[in-house]
Amino acid sequence: MNTIGNSLESLSNELYLLCISGSVPVKTIKKPETPAEISSFYRKYVSKNIPVKLTGCVDDWDALKKWEDGYLLDRIGDCNVTVAVTPNGLADAIHKRQFTLPYETSMMFKDFLAELRNPRKDRVLYLQKQNDSFNSEFVTLLLDIESDPAWARKVFQMSPDAVNFWMGDKRAISSMHKDPYENVYSVIRGKKRFTLFPPTDRPLIPYRTFPVSKYTEDGTLLSEGTDKVQWIDLDQRDPIRNAPPQCHPVIVEVEEGETLYLPSMWFHHVQQTHGTIAVNHWYDIDYGPSYGLFEVLDTLTREHVEIPHDGEELC
């Protein structure tokens, strides 16, 4: 690593110690409701870009009581939903040194659920469509949730940009990435396991450029031509395994009825128990000093930091 790289690594650790270390492990708090609690939540977590787990956010949702298979079949069994299909659970991830996109198909929810109950060895299904999937494909279930939670609207001073529905096979993972959104992620059924890396770890996290391929219906990978994507080049199933030892990973398990506030720009990898259902709300971010600092770290890291790669297949 060159001189600038060493300086960035030192800065990364100093920023972590100064801004984040006192908030690890991730705390669990009650949903903020009063004006004082809302103000405190913003000051302690949002303004400082600190994740926190919350209880009570979905206690009043009918979804928490009703979303068993029979109810869902009755309500949306005949509705078409967009399903991501892979042979290995690695959608939007690195496999065979390629960035692999899933095969996407539309099927009735009842057919998706039937296969989820009796999964095939060579086929992994995941309802992972984003960009406000709840309002486009699961609108029949809207009365079972809060599409615009009052407490979050008061915290962020806005309504969500998108509300998404997630459900899938335990083999389906979300490889490590970051989002330019404030994420309020609630588990309705099952359990999610988040592996988090703070934005201050950016100088230590290796991005590389990969050719893009997409799965076909039979699980074959086909090239997307000259398209290329920059993606994180760590183990796609367990990023802690080969992350640089100077990194600061945090594991957070979100149980049924719990909510994770995941601040923008935190790197995260997600696993789940089989059939887990979750709903997340995305809020636009405040493009303030914290965002600017991350962009500086990101730009300098891309231009000056070289992290050795041992050639190992990271899938």
XYZ file of C-alpha atoms in Angstrom:
315
model
C 0.000 0.000 0.000
C 1.367 3.442 -0.888
C 1.797 6.433 1.434
C -1.668 7.807 0.679
C -3.113 4.350 1.245
C -1.423 4.082 4.646
C -2.722 7.534 5.583
C -6.255 6.573 4.539
C -6.062 3.398 6.601
C -4.970 5.421 9.642
C -7.727 7.957 9.015
C -10.246 5.130 8.700
C -9.326 3.776 12.121
C -9.278 7.215 13.751
C -12.721 8.057 12.348
C -14.051 4.741 13.606
C -12.705 5.307 17.105
C -13.978 8.886 17.178
C -17.412 8.451 15.606
C -18.576 4.836 15.854
C -16.761 2.628 18.371
C -18.846 3.833 21.312
C -22.019 2.618 19.593
C -20.858 -0.961 18.994
C -22.340 -3.476 19.604
C -25.576 -2.174 18.131
C -28.007 -1.124 20.837
C -31.698 -2.023 21.094
C -34.171 0.719 22.037
C -37.912 1.292 22.046
C -39.607 3.077 19.156
C -39.392 6.851 19.694
C -42.834 8.428 20.089
C -42.776 11.663 22.090
C -41.223 14.852 20.638
C -38.331 14.480 23.069
C -37.740 10.865 22.030
C -37.920 11.765 18.323
C -35.384 14.546 18.828
C -33.108 12.269 20.846
C -33.289 9.523 18.203
C -32.296 11.944 15.466
C -29.445 13.389 17.527
C -28.005 10.059 18.738
C -28.448 7.914 15.631
C -29.469 9.689 12.412
C -27.199 12.723 12.694
C -24.270 10.491 13.716
C -24.986 7.770 11.124
C -25.247 5.067 13.805
C -27.345 1.876 13.381
C -29.743 0.828 16.114
C -32.322 -1.917 16.583
C -35.838 -0.951 17.647
C -38.757 -2.697 19.277
C -42.400 -1.662 19.050
C -42.348 -0.306 15.498
C -44.593 -3.037 14.068
C -46.486 -4.104 17.179
C -49.679 -2.541 15.843
C -49.340 -3.933 12.326
C -51.891 -6.570 11.351
C -49.078 -8.164 9.323
C -47.388 -9.332 12.511
C -50.463 -11.302 13.509
C -51.871 -12.321 10.127
C -49.038 -13.053 7.695
C -49.148 -16.822 7.851
C -49.206 -18.860 4.646
C -52.978 -19.401 4.646
C -53.765 -15.705 4.973
C -51.263 -14.721 2.299
C -52.631 -17.327 -0.089
C -56.143 -16.025 0.466
C -55.141 -12.405 -0.050
C -52.509 -12.553 -2.805
C -52.326 -16.186 -3.920
C -53.517 -15.367 -7.450
C -51.459 -12.170 -7.753
C -48.411 -12.124 -10.001
C -45.129 -11.312 -8.287
C -41.611 -10.791 -9.647
C -39.270 -13.570 -8.502
C -35.466 -13.575 -8.688
C -34.218 -17.064 -9.583
C -30.661 -18.388 -9.273
C -29.140 -21.866 -8.982
C -27.162 -20.914 -5.865
C -28.765 -17.945 -4.057
C -26.164 -15.507 -5.397
C -28.128 -12.772 -7.155
C -26.413 -9.426 -7.721
C -23.201 -11.002 -6.494
C -19.814 -12.236 -7.675
C -19.665 -15.824 -8.940
C -16.948 -17.280 -11.157
C -15.377 -13.813 -11.261
C -18.501 -12.343 -12.840
C -21.176 -10.038 -11.475
C -24.243 -12.245 -11.789
C -27.782 -10.987 -12.252
C -30.719 -13.280 -11.442
C -33.191 -14.646 -13.910
C -36.399 -12.729 -13.196
C -39.787 -14.222 -13.838
C -43.391 -13.440 -13.003
C -45.368 -16.138 -11.229
C -48.457 -16.336 -9.083
C -47.676 -15.955 -5.402
C -49.283 -19.345 -4.702
C -46.803 -21.010 -7.075
C -43.888 -19.166 -5.494
C -45.014 -20.287 -2.031
C -45.511 -23.891 -3.160
C -41.922 -24.058 -4.413
C -40.635 -22.285 -1.319
C -42.263 -25.003 0.781
C -40.597 -27.704 -1.343
C -37.414 -26.084 -2.666
C -35.416 -27.551 -5.510
C -31.715 -28.197 -5.034
C -30.792 -26.325 -8.194
C -33.192 -23.386 -7.910
C -33.345 -20.635 -5.290
C -36.272 -18.189 -5.222
C -36.308 -14.735 -3.684
C -38.862 -11.930 -3.712
C -36.344 -9.096 -3.786
C -37.768 -6.611 -6.277
C -37.118 -3.079 -5.071
C -38.125 0.372 -6.275
C -41.322 0.400 -4.198
C -42.327 -3.213 -4.816
C -44.918 -3.126 -2.044
C -46.971 -0.469 -3.801
C -46.643 -2.129 -7.205
C -47.105 -5.846 -6.433
C -48.388 -6.200 -2.856
C -50.890 -3.355 -2.674
C -53.573 -5.795 -1.459
C -51.590 -6.082 1.795
C -51.161 -2.345 2.352
C -53.739 -2.154 5.140
C -51.683 -4.711 7.096
C -48.691 -2.367 7.501
C -47.897 1.326 7.930
C -46.737 2.484 4.529
C -45.701 5.824 6.047
C -44.861 5.196 9.737
C -45.611 8.285 11.810
C -42.509 8.011 14.016
C -40.151 7.711 11.017
C -41.870 10.568 9.172
C -41.209 12.777 12.208
C -37.575 11.635 12.450
C -36.703 12.101 8.772
C -39.198 14.925 8.107
C -40.469 13.160 4.984
C -42.400 10.163 3.705
C -40.480 7.139 2.370
C -39.215 7.082 -1.197
C -40.005 3.362 -1.430
C -41.557 0.496 0.529
C -40.346 -3.008 -0.366
C -41.495 -6.571 0.372
C -38.923 -9.353 0.917
C -39.467 -13.103 1.180
C -37.365 -16.077 0.194
C -35.287 -19.187 0.511
C -32.707 -19.442 3.300
C -30.037 -19.968 0.617
C -30.702 -16.527 -0.897
C -28.260 -13.895 0.313
C -27.707 -10.227 -0.346
C -23.988 -9.821 -0.998
C -22.207 -6.950 0.675
C -23.166 -3.543 -0.680
C -24.260 -0.091 0.461
C -27.360 1.968 -0.305
C -27.809 5.739 -0.687
C -30.877 5.586 1.569
C -31.802 5.675 5.210
C -33.171 2.169 5.711
C -35.873 1.195 8.227
C -35.985 -2.606 7.966
C -38.668 -4.611 9.804
C -38.868 -8.397 10.092
C -42.431 -9.718 10.126
C -41.691 -13.443 10.128
C -38.448 -15.338 10.659
C -35.025 -13.774 11.237
C -32.478 -11.736 9.294
C -28.751 -11.671 9.999
C -26.997 -8.460 8.958
C -23.216 -8.254 8.746
C -22.392 -4.545 8.853
C -19.199 -2.645 8.077
C -19.159 1.093 8.890
C -18.558 3.662 6.127
C -15.254 4.499 7.806
C -13.969 1.074 6.682
C -14.157 2.140 3.031
C -10.333 2.375 2.549
C -10.110 -1.272 3.625
C -12.911 -2.687 1.472
C -11.813 -3.876 -1.983
C -13.915 -2.994 -5.011
C -13.048 -4.475 -8.381
C -14.517 -4.332 -11.869
C -16.289 -7.449 -13.128
C -17.965 -8.422 -16.384
C -21.746 -8.793 -16.067
C -23.596 -12.044 -16.710
C -27.202 -13.053 -16.209
C -28.778 -16.382 -15.374
C -31.179 -17.955 -17.835
C -34.226 -19.963 -16.805
C -32.201 -23.198 -16.725
C -29.441 -21.670 -14.561
C -26.909 -21.049 -17.316
C -24.842 -17.863 -17.101
C -24.860 -15.713 -20.227
C -22.659 -12.673 -20.746
C -24.299 -9.252 -20.895
C -21.789 -8.172 -23.526
C -19.381 -5.387 -22.647
C -21.216 -4.326 -19.484
C -19.031 -4.068 -16.372
C -19.834 -3.399 -12.710
C -17.702 -2.392 -9.750
C -18.501 -4.614 -6.785
C -17.042 -5.563 -3.426
C -14.555 -8.397 -3.809
C -14.961 -10.195 -0.495
C -16.388 -13.638 0.211
C -19.949 -13.409 -1.078
C -21.381 -15.660 1.628
C -19.217 -14.605 4.560
C -17.434 -11.271 4.021
C -15.809 -11.397 7.448
C -13.859 -14.504 6.389
C -11.422 -12.633 4.178
C -11.986 -8.994 5.109
C -8.811 -7.147 6.103
C -8.219 -7.613 9.851
C -8.319 -3.844 10.382
C -12.035 -3.792 9.450
C -14.751 -3.371 12.083
C -17.594 -5.783 11.213
C -20.709 -5.909 13.361
C -23.297 -8.702 13.293
C -26.918 -7.795 14.034
C -29.705 -10.355 14.162
C -33.178 -8.927 13.624
C -35.917 -11.152 14.992
C -39.608 -11.285 14.212
C -41.261 -8.022 15.283
C -37.980 -6.070 15.424
C -36.779 -3.202 13.246
C -33.265 -2.172 12.248
C -32.404 1.429 11.502
C -29.577 1.020 8.992
C -28.044 4.395 8.129
C -27.081 5.262 4.582
C -23.656 4.217 3.293
C -23.168 1.381 5.807
C -21.957 -1.733 4.014
C -24.215 -4.692 4.695
C -24.524 -8.377 3.875
C -27.828 -10.112 4.639
C -28.842 -13.725 5.324
C -32.168 -15.119 6.505
C -33.993 -18.123 7.843
C -36.202 -19.978 5.388
C -39.398 -18.172 4.456
C -38.492 -14.972 6.303
C -40.739 -12.017 5.417
C -39.597 -8.417 5.829
C -40.743 -4.934 4.873
C -38.359 -2.037 4.518
C -38.849 1.690 4.079
C -36.244 3.772 2.229
C -35.843 7.473 2.995
C -33.807 9.994 1.059
C -30.537 10.947 2.739
C -29.236 14.272 3.963
C -26.390 15.156 1.602
C -24.487 16.913 4.347
C -20.923 16.789 5.731
C -21.023 13.039 6.559
C -21.925 12.189 2.985
C -19.216 14.522 1.691
C -16.598 12.889 3.924
C -17.569 9.439 2.686
C -17.314 10.593 -0.938
C -13.790 11.917 -0.265
C -12.789 8.598 1.333
C -14.338 6.681 -1.544
C -12.651 8.743 -4.265
C -9.218 8.660 -2.652
C -9.504 4.931 -2.009
C -10.431 4.169 -5.624
C -7.520 6.252 -6.903
C -4.741 5.357 -4.471
C -5.398 2.209 -2.426
C -4.279 -1.103 -3.860
C -5.321 -4.188 -1.917
C -3.578 -7.464 -2.893
C -5.804 -10.220 -4.211
C -4.838 -13.852 -3.848
C -6.884 -15.056 -6.819
C -9.201 -17.176 -4.676
C -12.731 -17.715 -5.921
C -14.937 -15.743 -3.504
C -18.356 -17.308 -3.933
